[in-house]
Short mmCIF file of C-alpha atoms in Angstrom, two decimals:
data_model
loop_
_atom_site.label_atom_id
_atom_site.label_comp_id
_atom_site.label_asym_id
_atom_site.label_seq_id
_atom_site.Cartn_x
_atom_site.Cartn_y
_atom_site.Cartn_z
CA MET A 1 84.05 -30.31 -62.59
CA ILE A 2 80.40 -29.79 -63.55
CA GLN A 3 80.04 -27.10 -66.20
CA THR A 4 77.77 -24.12 -65.68
CA ARG A 5 75.50 -22.52 -68.26
CA THR A 6 73.67 -19.19 -68.45
CA GLU A 7 69.94 -18.96 -69.17
CA THR A 8 67.51 -16.07 -69.53
CA LEU A 9 64.05 -15.68 -68.03
CA ALA A 10 61.50 -12.93 -68.70
CA LEU A 11 60.34 -11.08 -65.56
CA THR A 12 57.03 -9.31 -65.00
CA ASP A 13 58.81 -5.92 -64.90
CA GLY A 14 59.77 -6.35 -68.55
CA THR A 15 63.44 -7.14 -67.92
CA GLN A 16 65.31 -10.32 -68.79
CA LEU A 17 66.86 -12.08 -65.81
CA ARG A 18 70.13 -13.85 -66.59
CA PHE A 19 71.06 -16.67 -64.28
CA THR A 20 73.86 -19.20 -64.10
CA VAL A 21 72.88 -22.85 -63.59
CA ALA A 22 74.82 -25.90 -62.44
CA GLU A 23 73.03 -29.26 -62.62
CA PRO A 24 74.07 -32.40 -60.73
CA ASP A 25 75.07 -35.45 -62.75
CA THR A 26 73.24 -37.63 -60.23
CA VAL A 27 69.92 -37.50 -58.37
CA VAL A 28 68.93 -33.96 -57.32
CA ARG A 29 68.72 -33.70 -53.55
CA GLY A 30 67.37 -30.13 -53.53
CA GLY A 31 67.80 -26.70 -55.05
CA LEU A 32 69.87 -23.69 -54.03
CA VAL A 33 69.72 -20.06 -55.08
CA VAL A 34 73.26 -18.64 -54.83
CA LEU A 35 73.64 -14.87 -54.48
CA HIS A 36 76.88 -13.46 -55.78
CA GLU A 37 79.62 -11.24 -54.40
CA ALA A 38 79.95 -7.52 -55.06
CA ARG A 39 81.78 -8.08 -58.36
CA GLY A 40 78.91 -10.13 -59.75
CA VAL A 41 78.83 -13.67 -61.13
CA THR A 42 82.58 -14.16 -61.20
CA GLU A 43 84.58 -17.30 -61.87
CA ARG A 44 84.60 -17.85 -58.11
CA VAL A 45 80.79 -17.86 -58.09
CA ARG A 46 80.66 -20.29 -61.01
CA ARG A 47 83.09 -22.63 -59.24
CA LEU A 48 80.93 -22.50 -56.11
CA CYS A 49 77.84 -23.39 -58.14
CA SER A 50 79.72 -26.31 -59.72
CA SER A 51 80.92 -27.51 -56.33
CA LEU A 52 77.39 -27.46 -54.90
CA ALA A 53 76.07 -29.29 -57.95
CA GLU A 54 78.67 -32.01 -57.43
CA GLU A 55 77.10 -32.53 -53.99
CA GLY A 56 73.66 -33.01 -55.55
CA TRP A 57 72.24 -29.49 -55.40
CA LEU A 58 70.55 -28.01 -58.47
CA THR A 59 72.07 -24.54 -58.27
CA VAL A 60 70.93 -21.26 -59.81
CA ALA A 61 72.74 -17.93 -59.42
CA PRO A 62 70.69 -14.91 -60.55
CA HIS A 63 72.70 -12.03 -62.01
CA LEU A 64 71.50 -9.29 -59.66
CA TYR A 65 72.94 -6.53 -61.86
CA HIS A 66 71.14 -7.66 -65.01
CA ARG A 67 68.95 -4.53 -65.20
CA ASP A 68 72.09 -2.52 -65.94
CA GLY A 69 73.44 -5.09 -68.38
CA THR A 70 76.26 -6.11 -66.04
CA ASP A 71 77.23 -9.71 -65.25
CA GLU A 72 80.51 -9.17 -63.46
CA PHE A 73 83.28 -6.66 -62.79
CA HIS A 74 86.77 -7.87 -63.62
CA ASP A 75 89.74 -7.34 -61.33
CA HIS A 76 91.08 -4.46 -63.42
CA GLN A 77 87.84 -2.47 -63.01
CA PRO A 78 87.88 0.11 -60.18
CA ASP A 79 86.19 -0.56 -56.85
CA GLU A 80 84.28 2.70 -57.35
CA HIS A 81 82.35 1.12 -60.24
CA VAL A 82 81.49 -1.87 -58.07
CA HIS A 83 80.33 0.40 -55.25
CA ASP A 84 78.09 2.36 -57.62
CA GLN A 85 76.50 -0.85 -58.87
CA VAL A 86 75.84 -2.11 -55.34
CA GLN A 87 74.14 1.20 -54.57
CA ARG A 88 71.59 0.44 -57.31
CA LEU A 89 70.37 -2.70 -55.56
CA SER A 90 66.98 -2.60 -53.85
CA GLY A 91 65.01 -4.99 -51.71
CA ASP A 92 62.34 -5.17 -54.43
CA THR A 93 64.76 -6.13 -57.21
CA ILE A 94 66.50 -8.71 -55.00
CA LEU A 95 63.14 -10.31 -54.18
CA ALA A 96 62.00 -10.21 -57.81
CA ASP A 97 65.15 -11.98 -59.00
CA THR A 98 65.14 -14.59 -56.23
CA ASP A 99 61.39 -15.23 -56.57
CA ALA A 100 61.97 -15.99 -60.25
CA SER A 101 64.89 -18.27 -59.33
CA PHE A 102 62.82 -20.22 -56.81
CA LEU A 103 60.02 -20.54 -59.36
CA TRP A 104 62.54 -21.90 -61.87
CA LEU A 105 63.63 -24.53 -59.31
CA SER A 106 59.98 -25.47 -58.75
CA ASP A 107 59.52 -25.86 -62.50
CA GLN A 108 62.45 -28.31 -62.46
CA GLY A 109 60.60 -30.43 -59.90
CA VAL A 110 62.32 -29.28 -56.69
CA PRO A 111 59.74 -29.02 -53.86
CA ALA A 112 59.61 -25.76 -51.90
CA ASP A 113 60.76 -27.33 -48.62
CA ARG A 114 63.96 -28.50 -50.34
CA GLN A 115 64.82 -25.08 -51.74
CA GLY A 116 67.36 -22.90 -49.95
CA ILE A 117 69.38 -19.76 -50.47
CA LEU A 118 73.08 -19.08 -49.89
CA GLY A 119 74.90 -15.81 -50.40
CA PHE A 120 78.33 -14.39 -49.71
CA ASP A 121 79.70 -10.86 -49.55
CA ILE A 122 76.83 -8.56 -50.63
CA GLY A 123 74.98 -11.75 -51.55
CA GLY A 124 75.08 -12.66 -47.87
CA SER A 125 73.25 -9.43 -47.06
CA ALA A 126 70.75 -10.11 -49.85
CA ALA A 127 70.16 -13.66 -48.59
CA LEU A 128 69.08 -12.27 -45.22
CA VAL A 129 66.71 -9.85 -46.96
CA VAL A 130 65.11 -12.79 -48.73
CA ALA A 131 64.97 -14.97 -45.61
CA ALA A 132 63.19 -12.17 -43.74
CA SER A 133 60.57 -11.80 -46.48
CA ARG A 134 60.05 -15.29 -47.88
CA THR A 135 59.58 -18.76 -46.40
CA VAL A 136 62.17 -21.14 -47.84
CA GLY A 137 63.72 -24.31 -46.52
CA ALA A 138 66.96 -22.75 -45.26
CA ALA A 139 69.21 -19.72 -45.71
CA VAL A 140 72.93 -19.07 -45.20
CA SER A 141 74.73 -15.72 -45.24
CA ILE A 142 78.52 -15.84 -45.52
CA GLY A 143 79.62 -12.32 -44.69
CA GLY A 144 77.89 -9.23 -45.96
CA ARG A 145 77.72 -5.58 -44.98
CA GLY A 146 74.73 -3.41 -44.24
CA ILE A 147 74.09 -4.60 -40.69
CA LEU A 148 73.71 -1.20 -39.01
CA GLU A 149 74.13 1.08 -42.03
CA PRO A 150 72.16 0.12 -45.17
CA LEU A 151 73.89 -1.62 -48.04
CA SER A 152 72.13 0.82 -50.37
CA ALA A 153 69.43 3.46 -50.06
CA ALA A 154 66.77 0.93 -51.08
CA VAL A 155 67.90 -1.97 -48.85
CA PRO A 156 67.06 -1.65 -45.14
CA PRO A 157 69.71 -2.12 -42.44
CA LEU A 158 69.77 -5.81 -41.60
CA VAL A 159 69.12 -5.23 -37.89
CA GLN A 160 65.75 -3.73 -38.84
CA ILE A 161 64.52 -6.89 -40.54
CA ALA A 162 66.50 -9.73 -38.93
CA GLY A 163 63.85 -10.26 -36.26
CA GLU A 164 61.41 -11.14 -39.07
CA LEU A 165 63.35 -14.20 -40.24
CA SER A 166 60.81 -16.84 -41.19
CA CYS A 167 63.11 -19.71 -42.16
CA PRO A 168 66.19 -21.34 -40.61
CA TRP A 169 69.06 -18.88 -41.13
CA LEU A 170 72.78 -19.17 -40.47
CA GLY A 171 75.11 -16.17 -40.49
CA LEU A 172 78.88 -16.65 -40.80
CA TYR A 173 80.99 -13.53 -40.41
CA GLY A 174 84.66 -12.76 -40.49
CA ASP A 175 85.99 -9.24 -39.88
CA ASP A 176 85.19 -6.41 -42.26
CA ASP A 177 87.39 -3.33 -41.94
CA GLU A 178 84.34 -1.18 -42.73
CA MET A 179 82.25 -2.67 -39.89
CA GLU A 180 82.00 -1.02 -36.53
CA PRO A 181 82.97 -3.15 -33.49
CA GLY A 182 80.02 -5.09 -32.17
CA GLU A 183 77.97 -5.13 -35.39
CA VAL A 184 77.87 -8.92 -35.65
CA GLU A 185 76.96 -9.24 -31.98
CA LYS A 186 74.11 -6.75 -32.46
CA LEU A 187 72.83 -8.80 -35.37
CA ARG A 188 72.95 -11.91 -33.19
CA GLU A 189 70.85 -10.18 -30.55
CA VAL A 190 68.16 -9.34 -33.10
CA THR A 191 68.11 -12.73 -34.83
CA ASP A 192 67.71 -14.41 -31.45
CA THR A 193 64.23 -12.81 -31.29
CA ALA A 194 63.10 -14.39 -34.58
CA GLN A 195 60.58 -17.22 -34.61
CA ALA A 196 62.78 -19.35 -36.89
CA ALA A 197 65.94 -21.22 -35.93
CA THR A 198 68.97 -18.94 -36.26
CA ASP A 199 72.67 -19.04 -35.53
CA VAL A 200 75.41 -16.40 -35.90
CA ILE A 201 79.08 -17.34 -35.85
CA HIS A 202 81.82 -14.72 -35.69
CA TYR A 203 85.41 -15.49 -36.73
CA PRO A 204 87.61 -12.64 -35.43
CA GLY A 205 90.67 -12.03 -37.57
CA ALA A 206 89.44 -14.12 -40.51
CA GLY A 207 88.80 -11.20 -42.84
CA HIS A 208 85.43 -10.37 -44.35
CA ARG A 209 86.01 -12.92 -47.15
CA PHE A 210 87.72 -15.38 -44.80
CA ASP A 211 90.93 -14.68 -46.73
CA ARG A 212 93.12 -14.30 -43.64
CA ASP A 213 92.40 -17.63 -41.96
CA ALA A 214 92.16 -20.83 -44.01
CA ASP A 215 91.05 -22.90 -41.02
CA ALA A 216 88.18 -20.51 -40.29
CA ALA A 217 87.18 -20.56 -43.96
CA ALA A 218 87.09 -24.37 -44.00
CA GLU A 219 85.09 -24.51 -40.78
CA ALA A 220 82.62 -21.88 -42.00
CA TRP A 221 82.05 -23.74 -45.25
CA GLN A 222 81.47 -27.00 -43.37
CA ARG A 223 78.97 -25.25 -41.08
CA ALA A 224 77.13 -23.92 -44.13
CA ARG A 225 76.92 -27.37 -45.69
CA ASN A 226 75.75 -28.92 -42.42
CA TRP A 227 73.03 -26.27 -42.09
CA LEU A 228 71.71 -27.01 -45.56
CA ASP A 229 71.91 -30.77 -44.96
CA LEU A 230 69.97 -30.41 -41.70
CA HIS A 231 67.14 -28.21 -42.96
CA LEU A 232 66.73 -29.27 -46.60
CA ARG A 233 65.74 -32.90 -46.27
#
């Protein structure tokens, strides 16, 4: 498996962005910004970055909690701490961290039309925020809350911005016990009005992390890869 490494980049707000990188051993086909789950850049995130790198993607995962000095929450740490950290996220900080990540990819020689973004869990919500504010080659959200009710006080509800999607975006959603019935369908209605190509797939019963249905998880992952292959070429 390709090994990951962590680098640091100075931002214009005076903070130091930490980001995890996985580089392909072969020719780079494009670059991906990977946005992490609620517990941060966990081992699962690092494995995902390695897996994408093995398929030829230069992968960078910004540590969205870096302003508070946090990289990840371990399993023994309470969910309340994770929730408090998520509440500190804002649209501005998400865009600052992803802008810096895309710039880093450009500095490595990856052209803008071959740069994409993929996020899961709260990273899926953040990926939609980016795709509605920036023009990139493609975007994929795998799960993510905040569709009707905001993820945090400084991140708008996704239905308010989804009509502004300016790049091809794919949303893959299982079932989240905290979601109201019909939330995914409402998001689909709004994304259908966007000027960019969009698709929303709902997997009832799969769980919000696709942990209740292995077949749905495999199909969702294949759809995500196909979307990136189609639009980042």
